[in-house]
Amino acid sequence: MTIGMMTRTARGHTGRPLVADSFEVACYLLVAAAAAIRVFGGMLLPGAYLATIVASGICWSAGFGLYAVRYWPILSRPRLDGKPG
């Protein structure tokens, strides 16, 4: 939910269309996978609990890291439509 709102807000406030591309969908899927691994990993693989926590953390970090790489140029440049803000 957080990364989705960050995407929508960043696109809207920079004058870009409110349509997620495949890059953003990959970010969403990584964060969702992190949540699923965190919740179900310990139940399905109790012997590998620590590994599932690490895998969840890697997925979450990758999702938000990709977002940061993608949106840094968008958020550090002027709006596309030339409006202030």
N, CA, C and O atoms as a GROMACS GRO file, in nm:
protein
  340
    1MET      N    1   0.082  -0.118   0.000
    1MET     CA    2   0.000   0.000   0.000
    1MET      C    3   0.088   0.126   0.000
    1MET      O    4   0.059   0.222  -0.071
    2THR      N    5   0.192   0.124   0.079
    2THR     CA    6   0.279   0.242   0.089
    2THR      C    7   0.347   0.270  -0.043
    2THR      O    8   0.348   0.385  -0.088
    3ILE      N    9   0.404   0.169  -0.105
    3ILE     CA   10   0.476   0.192  -0.230
    3ILE      C   11   0.379   0.232  -0.343
    3ILE      O   12   0.416   0.307  -0.433
    4GLY      N   13   0.259   0.181  -0.337
    4GLY     CA   14   0.158   0.221  -0.437
    4GLY      C   15   0.121   0.367  -0.424
    4GLY      O   16   0.109   0.438  -0.524
    5MET      N   17   0.103   0.414  -0.300
    5MET     CA   18   0.071   0.555  -0.278
    5MET      C   19   0.190   0.644  -0.312
    5MET      O   20   0.172   0.754  -0.364
    6MET      N   21   0.309   0.597  -0.284
    6MET     CA   22   0.428   0.675  -0.318
    6MET      C   23   0.438   0.691  -0.470
    6MET      O   24   0.471   0.799  -0.519
    7THR      N   25   0.408   0.586  -0.543
    7THR     CA   26   0.412   0.591  -0.689
    7THR      C   27   0.306   0.686  -0.743
    7THR      O   28   0.336   0.771  -0.828
    8ARG      N   29   0.184   0.672  -0.694
    8ARG     CA   30   0.074   0.755  -0.742
    8ARG      C   31   0.101   0.903  -0.712
    8ARG      O   32   0.081   0.989  -0.798
    9THR      N   33   0.146   0.931  -0.593
    9THR     CA   34   0.173   1.069  -0.553
    9THR      C   35   0.288   1.128  -0.634
    9THR      O   36   0.280   1.242  -0.680
   10ALA      N   37   0.395   1.052  -0.650
   10ALA     CA   38   0.509   1.101  -0.727
   10ALA      C   39   0.471   1.129  -0.871
   10ALA      O   40   0.510   1.231  -0.928
   11ARG      N   41   0.394   1.039  -0.931
   11ARG     CA   42   0.351   1.060  -1.069
   11ARG      C   43   0.258   1.180  -1.080
   11ARG      O   44   0.273   1.263  -1.170
   12GLY      N   45   0.162   1.190  -0.990
   12GLY     CA   46   0.067   1.299  -0.996
   12GLY      C   47   0.130   1.436  -0.974
   12GLY      O   48   0.098   1.531  -1.044
   13HIS      N   49   0.220   1.445  -0.878
   13HIS     CA   50   0.281   1.574  -0.846
   13HIS      C   51   0.393   1.614  -0.941
   13HIS      O   52   0.444   1.725  -0.933
   14THR      N   53   0.430   1.527  -1.031
   14THR     CA   54   0.532   1.563  -1.131
   14THR      C   55   0.472   1.572  -1.271
   14THR      O   56   0.546   1.583  -1.369
   15GLY      N   57   0.339   1.566  -1.281
   15GLY     CA   58   0.273   1.584  -1.410
   15GLY      C   59   0.280   1.464  -1.501
   15GLY      O   60   0.265   1.478  -1.622
   16ARG      N   61   0.304   1.347  -1.446
   16ARG     CA   62   0.312   1.226  -1.528
   16ARG      C   63   0.180   1.151  -1.524
   16ARG      O   64   0.102   1.168  -1.430
   17PRO      N   65   0.154   1.068  -1.625
   17PRO     CA   66   0.029   0.991  -1.625
   17PRO      C   67   0.024   0.894  -1.507
   17PRO      O   68   0.127   0.841  -1.465
   18LEU      N   69  -0.095   0.871  -1.455
   18LEU     CA   70  -0.113   0.784  -1.339
   18LEU      C   71  -0.130   0.638  -1.382
   18LEU      O   72  -0.230   0.574  -1.353
   19VAL      N   73  -0.030   0.589  -1.452
   19VAL     CA   74  -0.030   0.451  -1.501
   19VAL      C   75   0.102   0.386  -1.461
   19VAL      O   76   0.210   0.438  -1.492
   20ALA      N   77   0.092   0.274  -1.393
   20ALA     CA   78   0.213   0.202  -1.351
   20ALA      C   79   0.268   0.122  -1.469
   20ALA      O   80   0.194   0.053  -1.539
   21ASP      N   81   0.398   0.132  -1.490
   21ASP     CA   82   0.462   0.052  -1.595
   21ASP      C   83   0.516  -0.077  -1.535
   21ASP      O   84   0.497  -0.104  -1.416
   22SER      N   85   0.583  -0.155  -1.616
   22SER     CA   86   0.631  -0.286  -1.569
   22SER      C   87   0.736  -0.272  -1.458
   22SER      O   88   0.750  -0.362  -1.374
   23PHE      N   89   0.810  -0.164  -1.457
   23PHE     CA   90   0.910  -0.141  -1.353
   23PHE      C   91   0.841  -0.125  -1.217
   23PHE      O   92   0.883  -0.186  -1.118
   24GLU      N   93   0.737  -0.045  -1.214
   24GLU     CA   94   0.665  -0.025  -1.089
   24GLU      C   95   0.594  -0.153  -1.044
   24GLU      O   96   0.590  -0.183  -0.925
   25VAL      N   97   0.539  -0.226  -1.139
   25VAL     CA   98   0.474  -0.353  -1.105
   25VAL      C   99   0.575  -0.449  -1.042
   25VAL      O  100   0.541  -0.523  -0.950
   26ALA      N  101   0.698  -0.449  -1.090
   26ALA     CA  102   0.802  -0.533  -1.030
   26ALA      C  103   0.827  -0.491  -0.885
   26ALA      O  104   0.845  -0.576  -0.798
   27CYS      N  105   0.827  -0.360  -0.859
   27CYS     CA  106   0.844  -0.312  -0.721
   27CYS      C  107   0.729  -0.361  -0.634
   27CYS      O  108   0.751  -0.408  -0.522
   28TYR      N  109   0.607  -0.350  -0.684
   28TYR     CA  110   0.490  -0.395  -0.608
   28TYR      C  111   0.497  -0.545  -0.580
   28TYR      O  112   0.469  -0.588  -0.468
   29LEU      N  113   0.536  -0.622  -0.679
   29LEU     CA  114   0.543  -0.768  -0.661
   29LEU      C  115   0.651  -0.807  -0.561
   29LEU      O  116   0.632  -0.900  -0.482
   30LEU      N  117   0.763  -0.739  -0.564
   30LEU     CA  118   0.870  -0.769  -0.467
   30LEU      C  119   0.825  -0.740  -0.324
   30LEU      O  120   0.854  -0.819  -0.233
   31VAL      N  121   0.756  -0.630  -0.303
   31VAL     CA  122   0.710  -0.596  -0.168
   31VAL      C  123   0.600  -0.694  -0.125
   31VAL      O  124   0.598  -0.736  -0.009
   32ALA      N  125   0.511  -0.731  -0.215
   32ALA     CA  126   0.408  -0.829  -0.182
   32ALA      C  127   0.470  -0.966  -0.152
   32ALA      O  128   0.426  -1.036  -0.061
   33ALA      N  129   0.571  -1.004  -0.230
   33ALA     CA  130   0.640  -1.131  -0.205
   33ALA      C  131   0.708  -1.129  -0.069
   33ALA      O  132   0.709  -1.229   0.002
   34ALA      N  133   0.765  -1.015  -0.032
   34ALA     CA  134   0.829  -1.003   0.099
   34ALA      C  135   0.728  -1.028   0.210
   34ALA      O  136   0.757  -1.098   0.307
   35ALA      N  137   0.609  -0.971   0.196
   35ALA     CA  138   0.505  -0.991   0.298
   35ALA      C  139   0.462  -1.137   0.304
   35ALA      O  140   0.447  -1.193   0.412
   36ALA      N  141   0.442  -1.198   0.187
   36ALA     CA  142   0.399  -1.338   0.184
   36ALA      C  143   0.505  -1.431   0.242
   36ALA      O  144   0.474  -1.523   0.318
   37ILE      N  145   0.629  -1.406   0.208
   37ILE     CA  146   0.738  -1.488   0.263
   37ILE      C  147   0.747  -1.470   0.414
   37ILE      O  148   0.768  -1.568   0.486
   38ARG      N  149   0.732  -1.349   0.461
   38ARG     CA  150   0.741  -1.321   0.604
   38ARG      C  151   0.628  -1.390   0.681
   38ARG      O  152   0.651  -1.445   0.788
   39VAL      N  153   0.508  -1.386   0.626
   39VAL     CA  154   0.392  -1.442   0.695
   39VAL      C  155   0.390  -1.595   0.687
   39VAL      O  156   0.371  -1.664   0.787
   40PHE      N  157   0.410  -1.647   0.566
   40PHE     CA  158   0.393  -1.791   0.547
   40PHE      C  159   0.523  -1.872   0.552
   40PHE      O  160   0.519  -1.994   0.566
   41GLY      N  161   0.637  -1.805   0.542
   41GLY     CA  162   0.764  -1.877   0.541
   41GLY      C  163   0.788  -1.960   0.665
   41GLY      O  164   0.827  -2.077   0.655
   42GLY      N  165   0.764  -1.903   0.780
   42GLY     CA  166   0.785  -1.975   0.905
   42GLY      C  167   0.688  -2.091   0.923
   42GLY      O  168   0.722  -2.193   0.983
   43MET      N  169   0.566  -2.074   0.872
   43MET     CA  170   0.467  -2.182   0.884
   43MET      C  171   0.500  -2.299   0.792
   43MET      O  172   0.488  -2.415   0.832
   44LEU      N  173   0.540  -2.267   0.670
   44LEU     CA  174   0.565  -2.372   0.572
   44LEU      C  175   0.702  -2.436   0.588
   44LEU      O  176   0.719  -2.555   0.560
   45LEU      N  177   0.800  -2.359   0.632
   45LEU     CA  178   0.936  -2.408   0.649
   45LEU      C  179   0.988  -2.370   0.787
   45LEU      O  180   1.076  -2.285   0.797
   46PRO      N  181   0.938  -2.431   0.893
   46PRO     CA  182   0.980  -2.391   1.027
   46PRO      C  183   1.129  -2.411   1.053
   46PRO      O  184   1.187  -2.340   1.134
   47GLY      N  185   1.190  -2.506   0.985
   47GLY     CA  186   1.333  -2.529   1.003
   47GLY      C  187   1.419  -2.423   0.937
   47GLY      O  188   1.538  -2.412   0.968
   48ALA      N  189   1.361  -2.347   0.847
   48ALA     CA  190   1.436  -2.244   0.775
   48ALA      C  191   1.380  -2.106   0.806
   48ALA      O  192   1.376  -2.018   0.719
   49TYR      N  193   1.336  -2.087   0.930
   49TYR     CA  194   1.273  -1.961   0.968
   49TYR      C  195   1.364  -1.841   0.943
   49TYR      O  196   1.321  -1.741   0.886
   50LEU      N  197   1.488  -1.850   0.986
   50LEU     CA  198   1.580  -1.739   0.968
   50LEU      C  199   1.602  -1.709   0.820
   50LEU      O  200   1.609  -1.593   0.780
   51ALA      N  201   1.612  -1.813   0.740
   51ALA     CA  202   1.630  -1.794   0.596
   51ALA      C  203   1.509  -1.724   0.534
   51ALA      O  204   1.524  -1.641   0.444
   52THR      N  205   1.389  -1.757   0.581
   52THR     CA  206   1.271  -1.690   0.526
   52THR      C  207   1.266  -1.544   0.568
   52THR      O  208   1.220  -1.459   0.490
   53ILE      N  209   1.312  -1.513   0.688
   53ILE     CA  210   1.317  -1.373   0.732
   53ILE      C  211   1.417  -1.296   0.645
   53ILE      O  212   1.390  -1.183   0.604
   54VAL      N  213   1.531  -1.356   0.619
   54VAL     CA  214   1.632  -1.291   0.535
   54VAL      C  215   1.580  -1.273   0.392
   54VAL      O  216   1.599  -1.167   0.333
   55ALA      N  217   1.515  -1.375   0.338
   55ALA     CA  218   1.459  -1.366   0.203
   55ALA      C  219   1.353  -1.256   0.195
   55ALA      O  220   1.346  -1.182   0.098
   56SER      N  221   1.271  -1.247   0.298
   56SER     CA  222   1.170  -1.142   0.303
   56SER      C  223   1.235  -1.005   0.305
   56SER      O  224   1.192  -0.914   0.233
   57GLY      N  225   1.338  -0.989   0.385
   57GLY     CA  226   1.409  -0.862   0.392
   57GLY      C  227   1.475  -0.824   0.261
   57GLY      O  228   1.477  -0.707   0.223
   58ILE      N  229   1.528  -0.923   0.193
   58ILE     CA  230   1.592  -0.897   0.063
   58ILE      C  231   1.488  -0.852  -0.039
   58ILE      O  232   1.511  -0.757  -0.114
   59CYS      N  233   1.373  -0.920  -0.042
   59CYS     CA  234   1.267  -0.880  -0.136
   59CYS      C  235   1.216  -0.740  -0.106
   59CYS      O  236   1.198  -0.660  -0.198
   60TRP      N  237   1.193  -0.709   0.022
   60TRP     CA  238   1.144  -0.577   0.060
   60TRP      C  239   1.246  -0.470   0.022
   60TRP      O  240   1.211  -0.366  -0.035
   61SER      N  241   1.372  -0.495   0.053
   61SER     CA  242   1.478  -0.398   0.022
   61SER      C  243   1.493  -0.379  -0.129
   61SER      O  244   1.513  -0.267  -0.176
   62ALA      N  245   1.482  -0.487  -0.203
   62ALA     CA  246   1.493  -0.477  -0.349
   62ALA      C  247   1.376  -0.397  -0.407
   62ALA      O  248   1.396  -0.315  -0.497
   63GLY      N  249   1.256  -0.419  -0.356
   63GLY     CA  250   1.140  -0.344  -0.404
   63GLY      C  251   1.154  -0.195  -0.382
   63GLY      O  252   1.133  -0.116  -0.474
   64PHE      N  253   1.189  -0.156  -0.261
   64PHE     CA  254   1.204  -0.013  -0.232
   64PHE      C  255   1.332   0.044  -0.294
   64PHE      O  256   1.336   0.162  -0.328
   65GLY      N  257   1.435  -0.038  -0.308
   65GLY     CA  258   1.557   0.007  -0.375
   65GLY      C  259   1.532   0.037  -0.522
   65GLY      O  260   1.579   0.138  -0.574
   66LEU      N  261   1.458  -0.051  -0.588
   66LEU     CA  262   1.423  -0.026  -0.728
   66LEU      C  263   1.338   0.100  -0.741
   66LEU      O  264   1.357   0.179  -0.834
   67TYR      N  265   1.246   0.119  -0.648
   67TYR     CA  266   1.166   0.240  -0.649
   67TYR      C  267   1.256   0.364  -0.639
   67TYR      O  268   1.239   0.460  -0.714
   68ALA      N  269   1.350   0.361  -0.546
   68ALA     CA  270   1.439   0.476  -0.527
   68ALA      C  271   1.522   0.504  -0.652
   68ALA      O  272   1.539   0.620  -0.690
   69VAL      N  273   1.572   0.399  -0.715
   69VAL     CA  274   1.651   0.416  -0.838
   69VAL      C  275   1.565   0.474  -0.949
   69VAL      O  276   1.609   0.562  -1.023
   70ARG      N  277   1.444   0.426  -0.961
   70ARG     CA  278   1.353   0.470  -1.067
   70ARG      C  279   1.304   0.613  -1.045
   70ARG      O  280   1.296   0.691  -1.140
   71TYR      N  281   1.271   0.646  -0.922
   71TYR     CA  282   1.205   0.773  -0.896
   71TYR      C  283   1.298   0.887  -0.857
   71TYR      O  284   1.254   1.002  -0.853
   72TRP      N  285   1.423   0.860  -0.829
   72TRP     CA  286   1.516   0.970  -0.799
   72TRP      C  287   1.521   1.072  -0.913
   72TRP      O  288   1.506   1.191  -0.888
   73PRO      N  289   1.541   1.028  -1.038
   73PRO     CA  290   1.543   1.127  -1.146
   73PRO      C  291   1.408   1.198  -1.165
   73PRO      O  292   1.404   1.316  -1.198
   74ILE      N  293   1.299   1.127  -1.144
   74ILE     CA  294   1.167   1.187  -1.160
   74ILE      C  295   1.143   1.294  -1.054
   74ILE      O  296   1.092   1.402  -1.085
   75LEU      N  297   1.180   1.265  -0.931
   75LEU     CA  298   1.152   1.356  -0.821
   75LEU      C  299   1.254   1.470  -0.809
   75LEU      O  300   1.229   1.567  -0.738
   76SER      N  301   1.365   1.460  -0.878
   76SER     CA  302   1.467   1.564  -0.867
   76SER      C  303   1.470   1.656  -0.990
   76SER      O  304   1.561   1.738  -1.004
   77ARG      N  305   1.372   1.642  -1.077
   77ARG     CA  306   1.363   1.727  -1.196
   77ARG      C  307   1.231   1.804  -1.194
   77ARG      O  308   1.139   1.768  -1.121
   78PRO      N  309   1.221   1.910  -1.275
   78PRO     CA  310   1.095   1.985  -1.282
   78PRO      C  311   0.981   1.899  -1.338
   78PRO      O  312   1.003   1.796  -1.402
   79ARG      N  313   0.860   1.944  -1.312
   79ARG     CA  314   0.740   1.876  -1.364
   79ARG      C  315   0.744   1.873  -1.517
   79ARG      O  316   0.801   1.961  -1.580
   80LEU      N  317   0.683   1.770  -1.574
   80LEU     CA  318   0.678   1.758  -1.720
   80LEU      C  319   0.587   1.865  -1.783
   80LEU      O  320   0.613   1.910  -1.894
   81ASP      N  321   0.482   1.903  -1.713
   81ASP     CA  322   0.386   1.998  -1.770
   81ASP      C  323   0.423   2.144  -1.748
   81ASP      O  324   0.349   2.234  -1.789
   82GLY      N  325   0.537   2.170  -1.683
   82GLY     CA  326   0.585   2.306  -1.663
   82GLY      C  327   0.518   2.384  -1.552
   82GLY      O  328   0.554   2.499  -1.528
   83LYS      N  329   0.422   2.324  -1.484
   83LYS     CA  330   0.354   2.392  -1.373
   83LYS      C  331   0.447   2.399  -1.252
   83LYS      O  332   0.537   2.317  -1.238
   84PRO      N  333   0.425   2.497  -1.166
   84PRO     CA  334   0.510   2.503  -1.045
   84PRO      C  335   0.478   2.391  -0.948
   84PRO      O  336   0.367   2.338  -0.946
   85GLY      N  337   0.579   2.355  -0.869
   85GLY     CA  338   0.554   2.254  -0.767
   85GLY      C  339   0.638   2.136  -0.773
   85GLY      O  340   0.624   2.046  -0.690
   0.00000   0.00000   0.00000
